[in-house]
PDB file of C-alpha atoms in Angstrom:
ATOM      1  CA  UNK A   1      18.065  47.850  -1.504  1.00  0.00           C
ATOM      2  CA  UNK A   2      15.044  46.070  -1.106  1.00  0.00           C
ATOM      3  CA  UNK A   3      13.587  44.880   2.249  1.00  0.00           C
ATOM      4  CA  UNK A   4      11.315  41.975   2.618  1.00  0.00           C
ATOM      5  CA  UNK A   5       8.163  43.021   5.025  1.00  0.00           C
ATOM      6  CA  UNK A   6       8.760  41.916   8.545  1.00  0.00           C
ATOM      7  CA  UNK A   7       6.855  39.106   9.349  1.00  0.00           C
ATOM      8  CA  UNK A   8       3.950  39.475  11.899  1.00  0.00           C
ATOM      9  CA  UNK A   9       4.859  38.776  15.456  1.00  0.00           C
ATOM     10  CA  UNK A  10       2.819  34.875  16.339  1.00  0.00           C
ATOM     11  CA  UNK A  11      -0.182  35.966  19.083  1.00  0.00           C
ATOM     12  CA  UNK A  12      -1.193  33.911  21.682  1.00  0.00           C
ATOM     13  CA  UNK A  13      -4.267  32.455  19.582  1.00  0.00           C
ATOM     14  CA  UNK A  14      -2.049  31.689  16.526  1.00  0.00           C
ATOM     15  CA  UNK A  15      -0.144  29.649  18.648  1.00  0.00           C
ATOM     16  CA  UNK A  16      -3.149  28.316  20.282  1.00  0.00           C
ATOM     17  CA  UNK A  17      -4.125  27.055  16.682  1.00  0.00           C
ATOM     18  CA  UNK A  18      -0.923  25.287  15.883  1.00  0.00           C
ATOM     19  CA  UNK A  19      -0.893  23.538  18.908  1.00  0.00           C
ATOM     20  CA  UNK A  20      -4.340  22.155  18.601  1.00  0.00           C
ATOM     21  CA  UNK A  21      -3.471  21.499  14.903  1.00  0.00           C
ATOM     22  CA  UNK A  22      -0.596  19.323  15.473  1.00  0.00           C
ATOM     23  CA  UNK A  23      -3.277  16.078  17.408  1.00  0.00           C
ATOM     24  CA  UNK A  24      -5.742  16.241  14.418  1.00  0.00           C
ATOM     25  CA  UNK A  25      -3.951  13.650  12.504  1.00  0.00           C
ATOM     26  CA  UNK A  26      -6.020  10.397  12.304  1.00  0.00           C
ATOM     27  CA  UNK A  27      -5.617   8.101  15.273  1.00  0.00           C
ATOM     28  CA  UNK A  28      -3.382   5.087  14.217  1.00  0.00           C
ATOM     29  CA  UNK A  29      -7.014   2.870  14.610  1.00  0.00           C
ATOM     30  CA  UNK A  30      -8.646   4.655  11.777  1.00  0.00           C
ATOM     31  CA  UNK A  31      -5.355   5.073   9.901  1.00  0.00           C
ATOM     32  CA  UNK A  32      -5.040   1.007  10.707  1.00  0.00           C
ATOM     33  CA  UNK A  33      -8.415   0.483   9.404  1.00  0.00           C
ATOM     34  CA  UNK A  34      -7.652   2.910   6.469  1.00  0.00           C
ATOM     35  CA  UNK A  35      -4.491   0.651   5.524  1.00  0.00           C
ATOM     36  CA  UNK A  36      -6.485  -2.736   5.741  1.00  0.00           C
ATOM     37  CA  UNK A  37      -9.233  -1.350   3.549  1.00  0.00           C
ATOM     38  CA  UNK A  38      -6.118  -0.246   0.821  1.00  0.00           C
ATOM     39  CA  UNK A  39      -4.899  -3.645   1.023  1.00  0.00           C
ATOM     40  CA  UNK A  40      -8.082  -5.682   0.191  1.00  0.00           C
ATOM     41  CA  UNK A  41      -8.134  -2.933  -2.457  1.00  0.00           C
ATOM     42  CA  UNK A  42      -4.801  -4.147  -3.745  1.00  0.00           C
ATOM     43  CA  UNK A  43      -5.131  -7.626  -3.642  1.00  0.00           C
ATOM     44  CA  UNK A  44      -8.363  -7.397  -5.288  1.00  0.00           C
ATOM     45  CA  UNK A  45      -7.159  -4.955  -8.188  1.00  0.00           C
ATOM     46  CA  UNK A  46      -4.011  -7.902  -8.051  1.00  0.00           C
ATOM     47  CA  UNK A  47      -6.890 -10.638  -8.490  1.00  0.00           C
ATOM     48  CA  UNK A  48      -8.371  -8.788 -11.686  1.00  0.00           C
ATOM     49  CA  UNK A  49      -4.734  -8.155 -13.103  1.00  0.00           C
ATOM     50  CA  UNK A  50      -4.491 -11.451 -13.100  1.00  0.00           C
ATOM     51  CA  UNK A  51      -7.836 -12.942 -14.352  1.00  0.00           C
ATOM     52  CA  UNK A  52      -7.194 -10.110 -17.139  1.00  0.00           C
ATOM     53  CA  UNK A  53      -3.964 -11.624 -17.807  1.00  0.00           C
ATOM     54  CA  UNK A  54      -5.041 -15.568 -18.080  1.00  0.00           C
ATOM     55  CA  UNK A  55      -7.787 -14.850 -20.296  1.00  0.00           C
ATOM     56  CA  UNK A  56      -5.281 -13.009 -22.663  1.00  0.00           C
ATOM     57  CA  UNK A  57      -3.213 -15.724 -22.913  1.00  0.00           C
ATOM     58  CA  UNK A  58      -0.313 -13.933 -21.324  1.00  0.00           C
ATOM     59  CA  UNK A  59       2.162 -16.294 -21.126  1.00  0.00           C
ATOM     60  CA  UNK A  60       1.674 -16.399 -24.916  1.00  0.00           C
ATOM     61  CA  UNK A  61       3.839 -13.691 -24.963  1.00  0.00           C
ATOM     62  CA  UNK A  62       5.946 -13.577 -22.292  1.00  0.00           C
ATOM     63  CA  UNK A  63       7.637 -17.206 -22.941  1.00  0.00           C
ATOM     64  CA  UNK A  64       9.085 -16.358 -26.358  1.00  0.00           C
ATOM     65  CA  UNK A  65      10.552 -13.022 -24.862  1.00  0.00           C
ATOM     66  CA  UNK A  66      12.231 -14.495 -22.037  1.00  0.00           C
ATOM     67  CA  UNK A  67      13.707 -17.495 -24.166  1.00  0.00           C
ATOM     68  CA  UNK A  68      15.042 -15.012 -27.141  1.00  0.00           C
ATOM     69  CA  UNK A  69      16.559 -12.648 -24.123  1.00  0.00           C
ATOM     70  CA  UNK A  70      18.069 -16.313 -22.487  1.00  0.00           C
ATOM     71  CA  UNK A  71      19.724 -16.945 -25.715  1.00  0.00           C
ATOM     72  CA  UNK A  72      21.281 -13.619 -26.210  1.00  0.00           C
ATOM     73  CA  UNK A  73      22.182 -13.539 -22.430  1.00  0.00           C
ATOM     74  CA  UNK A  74      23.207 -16.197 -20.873  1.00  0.00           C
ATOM     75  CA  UNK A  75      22.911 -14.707 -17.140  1.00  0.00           C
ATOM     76  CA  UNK A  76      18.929 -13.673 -18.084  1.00  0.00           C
ATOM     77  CA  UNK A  77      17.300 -15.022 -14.850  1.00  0.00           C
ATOM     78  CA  UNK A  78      13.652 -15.050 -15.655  1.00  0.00           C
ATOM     79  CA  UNK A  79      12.429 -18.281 -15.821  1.00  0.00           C
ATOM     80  CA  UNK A  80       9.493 -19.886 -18.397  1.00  0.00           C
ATOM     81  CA  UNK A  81       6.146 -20.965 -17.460  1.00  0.00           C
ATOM     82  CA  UNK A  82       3.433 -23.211 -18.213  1.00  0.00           C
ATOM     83  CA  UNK A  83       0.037 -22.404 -17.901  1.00  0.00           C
ATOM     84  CA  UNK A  84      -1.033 -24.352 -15.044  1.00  0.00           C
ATOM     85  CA  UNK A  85       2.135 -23.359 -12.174  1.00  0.00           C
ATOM     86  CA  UNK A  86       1.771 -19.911 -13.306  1.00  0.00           C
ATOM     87  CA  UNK A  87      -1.814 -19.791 -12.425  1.00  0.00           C
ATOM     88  CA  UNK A  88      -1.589 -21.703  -9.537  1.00  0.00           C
ATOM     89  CA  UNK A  89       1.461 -19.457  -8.203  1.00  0.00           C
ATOM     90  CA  UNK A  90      -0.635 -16.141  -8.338  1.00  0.00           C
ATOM     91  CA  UNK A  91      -3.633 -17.747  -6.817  1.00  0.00           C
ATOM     92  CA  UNK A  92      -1.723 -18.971  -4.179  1.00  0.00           C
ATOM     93  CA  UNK A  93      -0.235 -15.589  -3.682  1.00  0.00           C
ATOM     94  CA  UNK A  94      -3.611 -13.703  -3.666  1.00  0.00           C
ATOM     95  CA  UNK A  95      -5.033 -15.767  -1.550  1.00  0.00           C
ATOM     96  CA  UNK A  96      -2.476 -15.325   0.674  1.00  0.00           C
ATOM     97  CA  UNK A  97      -2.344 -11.713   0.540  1.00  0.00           C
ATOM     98  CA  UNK A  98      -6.162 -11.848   1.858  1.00  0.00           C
ATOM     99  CA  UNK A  99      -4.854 -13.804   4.730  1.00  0.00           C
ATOM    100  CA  UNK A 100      -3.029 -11.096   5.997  1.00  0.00           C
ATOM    101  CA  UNK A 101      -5.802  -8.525   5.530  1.00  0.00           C
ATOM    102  CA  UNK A 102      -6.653  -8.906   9.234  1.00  0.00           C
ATOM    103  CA  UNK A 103      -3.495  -7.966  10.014  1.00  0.00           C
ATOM    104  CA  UNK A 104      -3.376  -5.431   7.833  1.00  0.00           C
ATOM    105  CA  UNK A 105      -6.344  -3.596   9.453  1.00  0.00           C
ATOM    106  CA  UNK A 106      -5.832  -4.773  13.249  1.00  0.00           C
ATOM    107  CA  UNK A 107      -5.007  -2.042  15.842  1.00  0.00           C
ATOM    108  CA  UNK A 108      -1.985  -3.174  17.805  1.00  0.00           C
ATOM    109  CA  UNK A 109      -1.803   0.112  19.728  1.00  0.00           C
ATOM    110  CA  UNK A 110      -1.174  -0.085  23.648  1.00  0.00           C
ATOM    111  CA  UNK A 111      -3.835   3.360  24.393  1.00  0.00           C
ATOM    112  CA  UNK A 112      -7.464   3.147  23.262  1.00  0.00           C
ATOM    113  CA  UNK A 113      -6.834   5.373  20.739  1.00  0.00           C
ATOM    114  CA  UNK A 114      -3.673   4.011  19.355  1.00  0.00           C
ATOM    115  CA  UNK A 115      -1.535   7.402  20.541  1.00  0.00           C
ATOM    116  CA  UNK A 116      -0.576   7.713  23.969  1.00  0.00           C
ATOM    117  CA  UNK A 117      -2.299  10.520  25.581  1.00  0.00           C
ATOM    118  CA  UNK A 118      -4.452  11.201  23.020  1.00  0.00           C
ATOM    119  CA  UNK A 119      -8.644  10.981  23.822  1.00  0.00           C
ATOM    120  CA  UNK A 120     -10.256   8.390  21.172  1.00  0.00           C
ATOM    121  CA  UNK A 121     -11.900   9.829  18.257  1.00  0.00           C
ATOM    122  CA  UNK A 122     -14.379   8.337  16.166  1.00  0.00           C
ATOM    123  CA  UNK A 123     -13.692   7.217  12.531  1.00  0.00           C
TER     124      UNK A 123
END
């Protein structure tokens, strides 16, 4: 029979070292700023995506698809568009993704550094 190897016993400093391990995740302000920097990110990868797609005369393409899959099934629920309310939708939904990018990077933590009972860190 085989025996696995005992394990070694945890010493006072290993356990020292978990327990200051377990506070060195970021503080929710730089994770907060973190986030809102990812979401300008986004929306401006979103903004290219869809310059990208207008200039490649997208909807080109996507119109014909969606009316062939309409009339083979009936219940298909994507709808056709022109040019101009596509456009116009996806701008208005970028911008309006950058209008939220303050919120997306505000710290709305009651402690100065977003974790009670935690000292603030710096970024």
């Amino acid at each position: 029979m085989v025996v696995a190897p005992a394990r070694p016993a945890m010493t006072d400093q290993m356990i020292a070292a978990v327990t200051r391990s377990v506070g060195t995740s970021p503080p929710h302000s730089c994770s907060r700023i973190a986030f809102g920097r990812a979401w300008i990110a986004m929306t401006i990868a979103l903004a290219a995506h869809v310059t990208d797609e207008a200039l490649t005369d997208f909807l080109s393409l996507y119109n014909p698809i969606v009316r062939a899959a309409r009339a083979r099934f009936a219940w298909f629920p994507m709808p056709t568009f022109t040019f101009g309310v596509w456009l116009t939708g996806l701008a208005g939904l970028i911008v309006a993704l950058l209008m939220l990018a303050p919120l997306a990077s505000q710290d709305r933590s009651t402690s100065a550094s977003g974790c009670p009972g935690r000292r603030r860190r710096r970024c």
